[in-house]
Coordinates of C-alpha atoms in Angstrom, one line a residue:
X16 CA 0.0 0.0 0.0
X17 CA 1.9 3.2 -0.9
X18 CA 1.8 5.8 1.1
X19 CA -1.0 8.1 0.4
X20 CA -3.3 5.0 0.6
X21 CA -1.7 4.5 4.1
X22 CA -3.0 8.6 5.0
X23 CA -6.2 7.5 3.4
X24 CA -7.0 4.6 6.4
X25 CA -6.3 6.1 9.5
X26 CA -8.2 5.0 12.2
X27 CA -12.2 6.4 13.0
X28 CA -10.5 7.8 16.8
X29 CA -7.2 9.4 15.3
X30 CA -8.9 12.6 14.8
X31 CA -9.6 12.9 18.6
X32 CA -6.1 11.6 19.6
X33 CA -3.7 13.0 16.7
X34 CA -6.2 15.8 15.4
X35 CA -8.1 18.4 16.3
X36 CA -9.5 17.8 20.3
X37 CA -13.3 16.7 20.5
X38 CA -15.6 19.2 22.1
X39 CA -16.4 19.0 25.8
X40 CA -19.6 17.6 26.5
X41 CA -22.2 19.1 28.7
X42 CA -23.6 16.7 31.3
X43 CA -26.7 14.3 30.5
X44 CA -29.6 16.4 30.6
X45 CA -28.3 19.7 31.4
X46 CA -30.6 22.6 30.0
X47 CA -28.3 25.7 29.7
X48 CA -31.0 28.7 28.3
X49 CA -32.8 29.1 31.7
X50 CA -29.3 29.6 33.2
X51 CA -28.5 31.9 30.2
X52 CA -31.8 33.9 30.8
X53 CA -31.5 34.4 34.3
X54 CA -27.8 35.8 34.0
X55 CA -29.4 38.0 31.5
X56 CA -31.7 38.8 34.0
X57 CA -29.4 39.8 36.9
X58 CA -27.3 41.5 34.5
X59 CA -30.3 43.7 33.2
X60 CA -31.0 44.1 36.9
X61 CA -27.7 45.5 38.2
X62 CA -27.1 47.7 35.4
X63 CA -30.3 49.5 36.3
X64 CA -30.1 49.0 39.5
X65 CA -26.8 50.9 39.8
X66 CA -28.1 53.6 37.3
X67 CA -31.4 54.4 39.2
X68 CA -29.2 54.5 42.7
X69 CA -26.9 56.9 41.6
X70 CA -29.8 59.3 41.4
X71 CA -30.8 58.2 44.8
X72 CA -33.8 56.3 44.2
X73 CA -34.3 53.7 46.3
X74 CA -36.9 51.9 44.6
X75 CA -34.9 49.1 42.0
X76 CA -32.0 48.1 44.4
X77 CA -29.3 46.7 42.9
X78 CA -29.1 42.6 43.5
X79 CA -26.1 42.6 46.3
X80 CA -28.3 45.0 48.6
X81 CA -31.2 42.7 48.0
X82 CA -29.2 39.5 48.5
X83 CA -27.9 41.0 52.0
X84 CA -31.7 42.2 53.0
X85 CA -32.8 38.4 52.1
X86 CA -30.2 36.9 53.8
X87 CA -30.4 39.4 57.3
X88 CA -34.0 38.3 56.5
X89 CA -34.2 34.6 56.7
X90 CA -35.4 33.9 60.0
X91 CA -38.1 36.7 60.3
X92 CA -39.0 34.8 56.3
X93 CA -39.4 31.4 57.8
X94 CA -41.9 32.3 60.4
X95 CA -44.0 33.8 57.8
X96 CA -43.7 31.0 55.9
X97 CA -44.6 28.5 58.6
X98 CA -47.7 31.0 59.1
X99 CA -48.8 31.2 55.3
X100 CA -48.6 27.7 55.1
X101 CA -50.5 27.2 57.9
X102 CA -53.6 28.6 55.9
X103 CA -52.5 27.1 52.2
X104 CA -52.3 23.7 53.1
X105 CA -55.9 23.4 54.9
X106 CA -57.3 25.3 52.3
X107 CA -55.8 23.7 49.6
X108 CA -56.0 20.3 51.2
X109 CA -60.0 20.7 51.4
X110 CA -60.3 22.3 47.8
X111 CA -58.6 18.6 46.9
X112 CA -60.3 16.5 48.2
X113 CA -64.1 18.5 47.6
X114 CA -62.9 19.3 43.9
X115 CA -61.7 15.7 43.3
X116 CA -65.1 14.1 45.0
X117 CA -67.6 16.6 43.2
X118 CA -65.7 16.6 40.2
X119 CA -66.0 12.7 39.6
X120 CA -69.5 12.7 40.9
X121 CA -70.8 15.5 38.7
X122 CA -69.2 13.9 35.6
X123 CA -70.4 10.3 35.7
X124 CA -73.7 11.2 37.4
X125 CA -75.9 13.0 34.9
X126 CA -78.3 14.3 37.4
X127 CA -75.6 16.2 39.3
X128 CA -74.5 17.2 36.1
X129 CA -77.7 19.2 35.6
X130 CA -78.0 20.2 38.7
X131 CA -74.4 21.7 39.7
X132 CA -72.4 22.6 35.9
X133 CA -74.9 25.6 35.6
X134 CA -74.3 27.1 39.1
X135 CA -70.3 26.1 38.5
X136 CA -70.9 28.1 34.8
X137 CA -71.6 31.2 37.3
X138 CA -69.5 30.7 40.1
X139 CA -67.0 29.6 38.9
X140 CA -65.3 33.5 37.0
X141 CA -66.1 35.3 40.5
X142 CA -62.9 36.0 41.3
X143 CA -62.1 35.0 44.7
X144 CA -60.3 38.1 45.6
X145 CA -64.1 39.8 46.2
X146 CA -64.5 37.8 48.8
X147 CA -61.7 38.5 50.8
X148 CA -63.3 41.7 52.7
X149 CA -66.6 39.7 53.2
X150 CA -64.8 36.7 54.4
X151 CA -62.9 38.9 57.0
X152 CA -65.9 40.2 58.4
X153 CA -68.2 37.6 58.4
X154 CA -65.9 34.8 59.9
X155 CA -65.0 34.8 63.3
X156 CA -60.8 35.1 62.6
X157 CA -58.8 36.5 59.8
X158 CA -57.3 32.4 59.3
X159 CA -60.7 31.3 59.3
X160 CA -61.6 33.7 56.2
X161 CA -57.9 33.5 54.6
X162 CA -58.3 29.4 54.5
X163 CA -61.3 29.6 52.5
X164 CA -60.5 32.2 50.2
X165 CA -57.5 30.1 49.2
X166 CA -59.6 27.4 49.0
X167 CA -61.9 28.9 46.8
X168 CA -59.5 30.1 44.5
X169 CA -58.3 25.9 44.4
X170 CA -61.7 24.0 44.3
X171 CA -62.8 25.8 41.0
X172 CA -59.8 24.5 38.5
X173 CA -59.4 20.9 40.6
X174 CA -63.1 20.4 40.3
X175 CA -63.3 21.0 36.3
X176 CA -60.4 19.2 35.6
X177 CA -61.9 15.8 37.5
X178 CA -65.1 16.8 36.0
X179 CA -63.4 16.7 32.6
X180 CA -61.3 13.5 33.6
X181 CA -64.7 11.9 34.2
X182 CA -66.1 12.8 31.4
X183 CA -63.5 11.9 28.5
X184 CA -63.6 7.9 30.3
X185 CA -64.6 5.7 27.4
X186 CA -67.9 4.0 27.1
X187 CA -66.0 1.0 26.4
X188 CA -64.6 1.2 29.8
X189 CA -68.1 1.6 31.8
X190 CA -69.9 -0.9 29.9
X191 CA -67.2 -3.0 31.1
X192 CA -67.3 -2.4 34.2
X193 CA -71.3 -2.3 34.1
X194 CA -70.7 -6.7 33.0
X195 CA -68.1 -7.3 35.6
X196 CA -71.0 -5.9 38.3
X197 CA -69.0 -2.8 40.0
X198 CA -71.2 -0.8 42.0
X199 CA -70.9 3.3 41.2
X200 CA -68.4 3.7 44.1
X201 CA -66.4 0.7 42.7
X202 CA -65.9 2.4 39.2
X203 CA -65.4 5.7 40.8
X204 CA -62.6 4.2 42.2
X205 CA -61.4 1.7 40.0
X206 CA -62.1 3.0 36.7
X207 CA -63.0 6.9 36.7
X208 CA -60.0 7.7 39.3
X209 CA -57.2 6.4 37.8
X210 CA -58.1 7.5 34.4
X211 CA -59.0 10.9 35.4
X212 CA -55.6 11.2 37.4
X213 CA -53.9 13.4 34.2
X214 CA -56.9 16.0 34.3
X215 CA -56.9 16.0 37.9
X216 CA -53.1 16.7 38.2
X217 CA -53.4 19.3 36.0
X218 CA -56.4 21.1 38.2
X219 CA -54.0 20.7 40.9
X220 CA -51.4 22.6 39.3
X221 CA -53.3 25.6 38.4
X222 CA -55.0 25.4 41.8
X223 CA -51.7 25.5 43.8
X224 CA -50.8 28.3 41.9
X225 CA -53.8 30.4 42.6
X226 CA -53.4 29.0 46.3
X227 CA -50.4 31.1 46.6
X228 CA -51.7 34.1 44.5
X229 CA -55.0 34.4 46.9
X230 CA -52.7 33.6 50.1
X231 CA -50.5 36.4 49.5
X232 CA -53.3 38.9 48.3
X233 CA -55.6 38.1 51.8
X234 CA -52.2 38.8 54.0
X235 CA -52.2 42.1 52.5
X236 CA -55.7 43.0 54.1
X237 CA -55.0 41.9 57.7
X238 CA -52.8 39.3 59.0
X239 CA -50.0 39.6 61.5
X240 CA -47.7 37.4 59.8
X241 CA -46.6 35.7 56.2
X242 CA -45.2 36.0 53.4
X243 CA -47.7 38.8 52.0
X244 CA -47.5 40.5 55.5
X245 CA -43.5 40.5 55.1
X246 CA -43.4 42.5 51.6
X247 CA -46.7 44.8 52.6
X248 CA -45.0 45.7 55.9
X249 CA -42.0 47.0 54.3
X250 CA -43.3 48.1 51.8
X251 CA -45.1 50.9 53.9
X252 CA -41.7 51.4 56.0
X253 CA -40.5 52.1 51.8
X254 CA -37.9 49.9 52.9
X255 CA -37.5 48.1 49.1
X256 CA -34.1 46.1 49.6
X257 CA -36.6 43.5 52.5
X258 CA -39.4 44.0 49.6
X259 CA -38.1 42.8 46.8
X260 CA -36.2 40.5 49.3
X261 CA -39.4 39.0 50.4
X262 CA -41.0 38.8 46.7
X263 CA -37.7 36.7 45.5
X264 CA -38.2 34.6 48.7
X265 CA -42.5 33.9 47.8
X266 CA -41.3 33.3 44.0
X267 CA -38.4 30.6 45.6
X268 CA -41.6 29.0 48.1
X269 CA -43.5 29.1 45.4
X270 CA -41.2 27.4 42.3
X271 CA -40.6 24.7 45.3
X272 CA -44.2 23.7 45.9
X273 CA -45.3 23.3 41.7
X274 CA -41.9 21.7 41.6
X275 CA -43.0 19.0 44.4
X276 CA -46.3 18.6 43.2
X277 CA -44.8 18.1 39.6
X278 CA -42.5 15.5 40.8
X279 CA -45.1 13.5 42.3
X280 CA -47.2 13.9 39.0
X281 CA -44.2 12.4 37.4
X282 CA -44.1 9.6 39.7
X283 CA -47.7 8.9 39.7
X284 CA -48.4 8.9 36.0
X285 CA -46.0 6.7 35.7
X286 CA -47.9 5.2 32.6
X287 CA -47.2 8.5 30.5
X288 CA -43.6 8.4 31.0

């Protein structure tokens, strides 16, 4: 073989050892734009930051400042956020398991159908912030009325998405069940449940997050402590390095619950995987 034949048939790996060095690999799975956008972000937000300070207004502070506040900050944080919890996770917790139970019922039961889908048709776009002044003053404590705005604002998505889980079943499926002899409650829970469990995860989702919207917006009107009652009460002191320190710290509580709940979505529809 001369020798240009011989250049011709090097090796398929010579090129990473003898040539030019392969290009580092990223590890399995790592997303880098959400990285890149939040750089962008912080960037975006110290350059004005530092340009609004230098004409003394306090108002966009650049991130260091507001890192410090949120850090000098923690512990006064996590008591609010042992107190707003205390009134998400009833209110939630109820809007669950009411939303899930009504839901299923109303969709494979055609006389509740009738009976409750107009009334949800109008209750349903109230916004639940209306409530919150009513609530206040009507129930005996300011928890009392916080819980069941939040669960208000949580009942109304979980309950259409199990009422739409219910619905889409296939006929195939209850006729099934109908020859094997399952009594309502039996396909309720052996049929309609499981395949419902997509819609009903997604109700979840949006409820959570109007959980925390509701939450914070009802601390605002009168409670001693939370998350809300954190950025309101500095906010009047116009102290905005603890604000905007408390809104990152909600946003962070926040991003950790839908990324709990999402996790055990993951888990439990295991089938959609």
């Amino acid at each position: 073989m001369s020798a240009p034949q011989k250049a011709l048939t090097l090796p398929a790996d010579a090129g990473g050892k003898h040539g030019t060095a392969s290009r580092p690999r990223l590890p399995a799975g790592f997303v880098w734009e959400p990285w890149a956008f939040a750089a962008a972000l912080l960037l975006a937000w110290q350059i004005g930051g530092s340009a609004l300070s230098g004409e003394g207004n306090p108002l966009l502070p650049p991130p260091a400042v507001v890192f410090q506040a949120l850090w000098d900050s923690l512990p006064e944080l996590g008591r609010g956020t042992v107190s707003s919890f205390l009134i998400l996770l009833p209110g939630y917790a109820g809007a669950l398991v009411l939303g899930i139970a009504f839901g299923l019922l109303a969709g494979t039961t055609p006389w509740l159908a009738r009976t409750f889908f107009p009334f949800a048709k109008v209750a349903a776009p109230i916004p639940p912030t209306v409530f919150i002044p009513y609530a206040i003053a009507v129930l005996p404590t300011f928890h009392l009325s916080a819980t069941f705005v939040v669960f208000l604002g949580a009942f109304w998505p979980i309950f259409h998405n199990a009422a739409a889980g219910a619905l889409s079943v296939e006929g195939r499926h209850r006729d099934n069940a109908r020859v094997l002899g399952f009594t309502h409650l039996e396909y309720l829970r052996k049929v309609v449940f499981p395949a419902s469990l997509p819609h009903i995860f997604s109700g979840m989702a949006v409820g959570l997050g109007f959980s925390f919207i509701l939450l914070t917006v009802a601390e605002l009107f009168g409670a001693n402590a939370g998350l809300g009652r954190f950025v309101q009460y500095y906010a009047d002191f116009a102290d905005y390095p603890r604000m905007v320190a408390g809104i990152l710290y909600t946003g962070v509580v926040t991003w950790g619950a839908m990324t709990l709940l999402d996790k055990l979505r993951h888990r439990t529809l295991f089938w959609l995987r």
